[in-house]
GROMACS .gro file of C-alpha atoms in nm:
model
  258
    1MET     CA    1  -5.776  -3.504   0.263
    2PRO     CA    2  -6.036  -3.595   0.524
    3TYR     CA    3  -6.345  -3.611   0.292
    4HIS     CA    4  -6.575  -3.667   0.574
    5MET     CA    5  -6.514  -3.316   0.685
    6VAL     CA    6  -6.587  -3.156   0.344
    7LYS     CA    7  -6.912  -2.952   0.292
    8PRO     CA    8  -7.157  -3.117   0.043
    9SER     CA    9  -7.126  -2.832  -0.211
   10ALA     CA   10  -6.740  -2.858  -0.211
   11LEU     CA   11  -6.749  -3.237  -0.222
   12ASP     CA   12  -6.985  -3.243  -0.525
   13LEU     CA   13  -6.718  -3.044  -0.708
   14ILE     CA   14  -6.440  -3.271  -0.595
   15LYS     CA   15  -6.624  -3.576  -0.705
   16HIS     CA   16  -6.759  -3.444  -1.036
   17GLY     CA   17  -6.638  -3.648  -1.322
   18ARG     CA   18  -6.399  -3.850  -1.116
   19LYS     CA   19  -6.398  -4.217  -1.196
   20ASP     CA   20  -6.130  -4.285  -0.939
   21TYR     CA   21  -6.299  -4.127  -0.634
   22ALA     CA   22  -6.338  -4.462  -0.453
   23GLU     CA   23  -5.963  -4.509  -0.478
   24VAL     CA   24  -5.889  -4.157  -0.366
   25GLU     CA   25  -6.119  -4.204  -0.064
   26ARG     CA   26  -5.938  -4.532   0.011
   27TYR     CA   27  -5.601  -4.355   0.006
   28SER     CA   28  -5.743  -4.085   0.235
   29ALA     CA   29  -5.840  -4.344   0.485
   30ASP     CA   30  -5.527  -4.548   0.477
   31PRO     CA   31  -5.175  -4.393   0.454
   32LYS     CA   32  -5.022  -4.732   0.382
   33ALA     CA   33  -5.237  -4.767   0.074
   34PHE     CA   34  -5.138  -4.418  -0.032
   35LEU     CA   35  -4.769  -4.492   0.008
   36SER     CA   36  -4.800  -4.808  -0.200
   37PHE     CA   37  -4.963  -4.599  -0.463
   38LEU     CA   38  -4.675  -4.350  -0.466
   39ASP     CA   39  -4.437  -4.641  -0.495
   40THR     CA   40  -4.607  -4.747  -0.818
   41LEU     CA   41  -4.544  -4.396  -0.952
   42GLY     CA   42  -4.187  -4.368  -0.830
   43VAL     CA   43  -4.276  -4.062  -0.608
   44GLU     CA   44  -4.062  -4.028  -0.307
   45ARG     CA   45  -4.247  -3.760  -0.100
   46ALA     CA   46  -4.594  -3.600  -0.098
   47GLY     CA   47  -4.726  -3.293   0.065
   48LEU     CA   48  -5.068  -3.336   0.244
   49ILE     CA   49  -5.214  -2.996   0.195
   50ASN     CA   50  -5.496  -2.918   0.448
   51TYR     CA   51  -5.618  -2.592   0.581
   52VAL     CA   52  -5.895  -2.431   0.798
   53ALA     CA   53  -6.174  -2.302   0.582
   54PRO     CA   54  -6.514  -2.373   0.743
   55LYS     CA   55  -6.727  -2.155   0.524
   56ILE     CA   56  -6.606  -2.273   0.170
   57ILE     CA   57  -6.465  -2.616   0.230
   58GLY     CA   58  -6.586  -2.726   0.574
   59PHE     CA   59  -6.253  -2.776   0.738
   60THR     CA   60  -6.229  -2.670   1.113
   61PRO     CA   61  -5.900  -2.668   1.319
   62GLU     CA   62  -5.953  -3.038   1.372
   63VAL     CA   63  -5.822  -3.096   1.013
   64ASN     CA   64  -5.475  -3.022   1.165
   65ASP     CA   65  -5.493  -3.316   1.395
   66TRP     CA   66  -5.605  -3.545   1.110
   67SER     CA   67  -5.319  -3.423   0.880
   68ALA     CA   68  -5.058  -3.477   1.156
   69LYS     CA   69  -5.180  -3.820   1.247
   70TYR     CA   70  -5.203  -3.932   0.885
   71CYS     CA   71  -4.855  -3.824   0.802
   72SER     CA   72  -4.709  -3.979   1.116
   73ALA     CA   73  -4.725  -4.307   0.937
   74ALA     CA   74  -4.429  -4.212   0.734
   75PRO     CA   75  -4.294  -3.867   0.826
   76ASP     CA   76  -3.994  -3.907   0.606
   77ARG     CA   77  -4.232  -3.935   0.301
   78LEU     CA   78  -4.550  -3.751   0.397
   79ILE     CA   79  -4.521  -3.385   0.462
   80ALA     CA   80  -4.816  -3.255   0.688
   81PHE     CA   81  -4.948  -2.907   0.604
   82GLY     CA   82  -5.196  -2.749   0.840
   83GLY     CA   83  -5.364  -2.415   0.872
   84VAL     CA   84  -5.444  -2.142   1.127
   85LEU     CA   85  -5.745  -1.914   1.059
   86PRO     CA   86  -5.784  -1.620   1.288
   87GLY     CA   87  -6.135  -1.630   1.443
   88THR     CA   88  -6.150  -2.005   1.461
   89VAL     CA   89  -5.900  -2.040   1.756
   90PRO     CA   90  -5.869  -1.827   2.069
   91ASP     CA   91  -5.502  -1.760   2.011
   92PRO     CA   92  -5.367  -1.799   1.651
   93GLY     CA   93  -4.998  -1.761   1.761
   94ARG     CA   94  -5.037  -2.035   2.022
   95GLU     CA   95  -5.207  -2.255   1.765
   96VAL     CA   96  -4.903  -2.235   1.538
   97ASP     CA   97  -4.694  -2.349   1.837
   98ARG     CA   98  -4.936  -2.634   1.889
   99LEU     CA   99  -4.915  -2.744   1.538
  100ALA     CA  100  -4.540  -2.737   1.529
  101LYS     CA  101  -4.544  -2.973   1.831
  102LEU     CA  102  -4.800  -3.188   1.660
  103GLY     CA  103  -4.583  -3.261   1.360
  104ILE     CA  104  -4.723  -3.003   1.116
  105ARG     CA  105  -4.421  -2.897   0.906
  106ALA     CA  106  -4.574  -2.617   0.706
  107ILE     CA  107  -4.872  -2.376   0.722
  108LYS     CA  108  -5.117  -2.357   0.430
  109MET     CA  109  -5.304  -2.030   0.378
  110HIS     CA  110  -5.589  -2.017   0.114
  111PRO     CA  111  -5.697  -1.653   0.093
  112SER     CA  112  -5.991  -1.718  -0.145
  113HIS     CA  113  -6.123  -2.000   0.071
  114GLN     CA  114  -6.053  -1.833   0.406
  115VAL     CA  115  -6.183  -1.491   0.273
  116LEU     CA  116  -5.889  -1.288   0.391
  117SER     CA  117  -5.593  -1.135   0.210
  118PRO     CA  118  -5.233  -1.228   0.292
  119ASN     CA  119  -5.158  -0.875   0.402
  120ASP     CA  120  -5.473  -0.817   0.613
  121TYR     CA  121  -5.243  -0.774   0.922
  122MET     CA  122  -5.180  -0.418   0.780
  123ASP     CA  123  -5.542  -0.342   0.848
  124GLY     CA  124  -5.543  -0.455   1.207
  125ASN     CA  125  -5.575  -0.835   1.182
  126ARG     CA  126  -5.338  -0.913   1.477
  127GLY     CA  127  -5.430  -1.281   1.462
  128LEU     CA  128  -5.277  -1.313   1.116
  129ALA     CA  129  -4.971  -1.118   1.230
  130ALA     CA  130  -4.927  -1.367   1.515
  131VAL     CA  131  -4.945  -1.657   1.271
  132TYR     CA  132  -4.668  -1.499   1.059
  133GLU     CA  133  -4.454  -1.401   1.369
  134ARG     CA  134  -4.466  -1.755   1.513
  135ALA     CA  135  -4.417  -1.929   1.187
  136GLN     CA  136  -4.113  -1.716   1.117
  137ALA     CA  137  -3.974  -1.774   1.471
  138LEU     CA  138  -4.027  -2.156   1.435
  139GLY     CA  139  -3.897  -2.192   1.082
  140LEU     CA  140  -4.231  -2.312   0.948
  141PRO     CA  141  -4.286  -2.227   0.587
  142ILE     CA  142  -4.612  -2.061   0.487
  143MET     CA  143  -4.768  -2.179   0.160
  144ILE     CA  144  -5.016  -1.921   0.022
  145HIS     CA  145  -5.264  -2.005  -0.250
  146THR     CA  146  -5.233  -1.772  -0.550
  147GLY     CA  147  -5.455  -1.784  -0.858
  148THR     CA  148  -5.814  -1.864  -0.907
  149SER     CA  149  -6.047  -2.128  -0.747
  150ILE     CA  150  -6.361  -2.265  -0.881
  151PHE     CA  151  -6.504  -2.385  -0.550
  152PRO     CA  152  -6.851  -2.236  -0.478
  153GLY     CA  153  -6.811  -1.914  -0.273
  154ALA     CA  154  -6.439  -1.862  -0.337
  155ARG     CA  155  -6.333  -1.497  -0.324
  156ASN     CA  156  -6.057  -1.489  -0.582
  157LEU     CA  157  -5.936  -1.128  -0.549
  158HIS     CA  158  -5.782  -1.231  -0.220
  159ALA     CA  159  -5.552  -1.469  -0.407
  160GLN     CA  160  -5.348  -1.229  -0.616
  161PRO     CA  161  -4.967  -1.284  -0.562
  162MET     CA  162  -4.883  -0.919  -0.521
  163LEU     CA  163  -5.071  -0.915  -0.186
  164CYS     CA  164  -4.791  -1.141  -0.067
  165ASP     CA  165  -4.520  -0.874  -0.136
  166ASP     CA  166  -4.596  -0.702   0.191
  167VAL     CA  167  -4.557  -1.032   0.379
  168SER     CA  168  -4.198  -1.093   0.261
  169ILE     CA  169  -4.117  -0.723   0.330
  170ASP     CA  170  -4.248  -0.729   0.689
  171TYR     CA  171  -4.147  -1.093   0.776
  172PRO     CA  172  -3.810  -1.125   0.574
  173ASN     CA  173  -3.710  -1.450   0.737
  174LEU     CA  174  -4.045  -1.620   0.671
  175VAL     CA  175  -4.025  -1.874   0.386
  176VAL     CA  176  -4.324  -1.811   0.176
  177ILE     CA  177  -4.435  -2.037  -0.101
  178LEU     CA  178  -4.675  -1.909  -0.372
  179ALA     CA  179  -4.886  -2.213  -0.459
  180HIS     CA  180  -4.972  -2.254  -0.826
  181GLY     CA  181  -4.766  -1.957  -0.940
  182GLY     CA  182  -5.070  -1.725  -0.965
  183ARG     CA  183  -5.223  -1.933  -1.242
  184PRO     CA  184  -5.394  -1.858  -1.475
  185LEU     CA  185  -5.410  -1.481  -1.434
  186TRP     CA  186  -5.132  -1.357  -1.221
  187MET     CA  187  -4.812  -1.554  -1.335
  188ASN     CA  188  -4.609  -1.249  -1.402
  189GLU     CA  189  -4.670  -1.120  -1.052
  190ALA     CA  190  -4.559  -1.445  -0.901
  191PHE     CA  191  -4.241  -1.461  -1.119
  192PHE     CA  192  -4.147  -1.110  -1.016
  193LEU     CA  193  -4.204  -1.171  -0.646
  194VAL     CA  194  -4.003  -1.505  -0.651
  195ARG     CA  195  -3.710  -1.301  -0.812
  196ARG     CA  196  -3.747  -1.019  -0.570
  197HIS     CA  197  -3.752  -1.190  -0.235
  198LYS     CA  198  -3.476  -1.427  -0.120
  199ASN     CA  199  -3.724  -1.636   0.095
  200MET     CA  200  -4.010  -1.650  -0.148
  201TYR     CA  201  -4.063  -1.960  -0.361
  202MET     CA  202  -4.341  -2.090  -0.584
  203ASP     CA  203  -4.484  -2.430  -0.671
  204ILE     CA  204  -4.623  -2.523  -1.015
  205SER     CA  205  -4.902  -2.755  -0.890
  206GLY     CA  206  -5.221  -2.734  -1.071
  207ILE     CA  207  -5.052  -2.599  -1.393
  208PRO     CA  208  -5.089  -2.832  -1.698
  209PRO     CA  209  -4.736  -2.923  -1.780
  210GLN     CA  210  -4.800  -2.836  -2.144
  211LYS     CA  211  -4.876  -2.478  -2.036
  212LEU     CA  212  -4.585  -2.434  -1.809
  213MET     CA  213  -4.331  -2.281  -2.055
  214GLU     CA  214  -4.611  -2.059  -2.188
  215TYR     CA  215  -4.688  -1.940  -1.838
  216PHE     CA  216  -4.328  -1.910  -1.728
  217PRO     CA  217  -4.095  -1.873  -2.035
  218ARG     CA  218  -3.803  -1.792  -1.804
  219ILE     CA  219  -3.871  -2.050  -1.544
  220GLU     CA  220  -3.514  -2.190  -1.564
  221ASP     CA  221  -3.396  -1.850  -1.430
  222VAL     CA  222  -3.564  -1.925  -1.106
  223ALA     CA  223  -3.549  -2.311  -1.113
  224ASP     CA  224  -3.380  -2.332  -0.766
  225LYS     CA  225  -3.695  -2.157  -0.621
  226VAL     CA  226  -3.965  -2.371  -0.786
  227LEU     CA  227  -4.126  -2.671  -0.637
  228TRP     CA  228  -4.282  -2.939  -0.851
  229GLY     CA  229  -4.622  -3.070  -0.759
  230THR     CA  230  -4.951  -3.186  -0.927
  231ASP     CA  231  -5.239  -3.063  -0.702
  232TRP     CA  232  -5.385  -3.411  -0.735
  233PRO     CA  233  -5.657  -3.510  -0.656
  234GLY     CA  234  -5.795  -3.157  -0.696
  235PRO     CA  235  -6.090  -3.090  -0.923
  236GLY     CA  236  -5.993  -3.132  -1.290
  237VAL     CA  237  -5.633  -3.243  -1.207
  238PRO     CA  238  -5.531  -3.528  -1.422
  239PRO     CA  239  -5.358  -3.839  -1.292
  240ILE     CA  240  -5.002  -3.808  -1.149
  241GLN     CA  241  -4.842  -4.040  -1.384
  242GLY     CA  242  -4.942  -3.842  -1.695
  243ASN     CA  243  -4.836  -3.519  -1.529
  244ILE     CA  244  -4.485  -3.670  -1.457
  245GLU     CA  245  -4.461  -3.785  -1.827
  246LYS     CA  246  -4.549  -3.456  -1.966
  247PHE     CA  247  -4.333  -3.258  -1.736
  248ASN     CA  248  -4.033  -3.476  -1.823
  249ALA     CA  249  -4.094  -3.429  -2.192
  250LEU     CA  250  -4.073  -3.038  -2.161
  251PRO     CA  251  -3.792  -2.872  -2.360
  252MET     CA  252  -3.614  -2.785  -2.032
  253GLY     CA  253  -3.269  -2.868  -1.906
  254ALA     CA  254  -3.219  -3.170  -1.678
  255ALA     CA  255  -3.078  -2.957  -1.402
  256ALA     CA  256  -3.387  -2.725  -1.386
  257LYS     CA  257  -3.617  -3.034  -1.380
  258ARG     CA  258  -3.425  -3.160  -1.082
   0.00000   0.00000   0.00000
């Protein structure tokens, strides 16, 4: 994450209680240092999640260029996510094309930070429709934040998973990933949607491993549609190593964990 772009109010939350912030900042400035850190953990690949949210986080479209450049250091291991927010670029569809050429491999949408709902195109948001249309045509997955956010100003009602149902109906070939599985309020919605739509997946980042089986008691039924992640270094997210150890200790079959 390019911390120099983050608004002070958001940065205060990110830094709150972090004893390792200096290290996190160093990794943000140097992809080689971050890769070495991943090596110590035995982590093969990492998604660098960035998105345009000028009002809540401070990120403008320039965050996409930063993400692509950072991940170009090791594109086989660092997966660049970017964002397109209608109203911040003249042509959202063309911006998706630009990001694909830049090396962005997936689009991140954060409804509660971008203050729009995933299905706002049904109410006339043609820019959002263009994002979905071009992402679908180019084979770029769309990761959509679902669940709550504690960042100042976040509008959480926009992040209900069921708002993504329309997206998969209207863009059936678009790969949609429900980030965080709707936690901690809407897990049942996320589970239903992942089972309903063939191209809808979810990740379990930001969910404490010890809560995972409580939130998703039938997670093994959809194991092939679930992505593992940590959401580190997000606010309140514990170190990656502990997350891995607790996940591996869960009473879940080895095949599902893979």
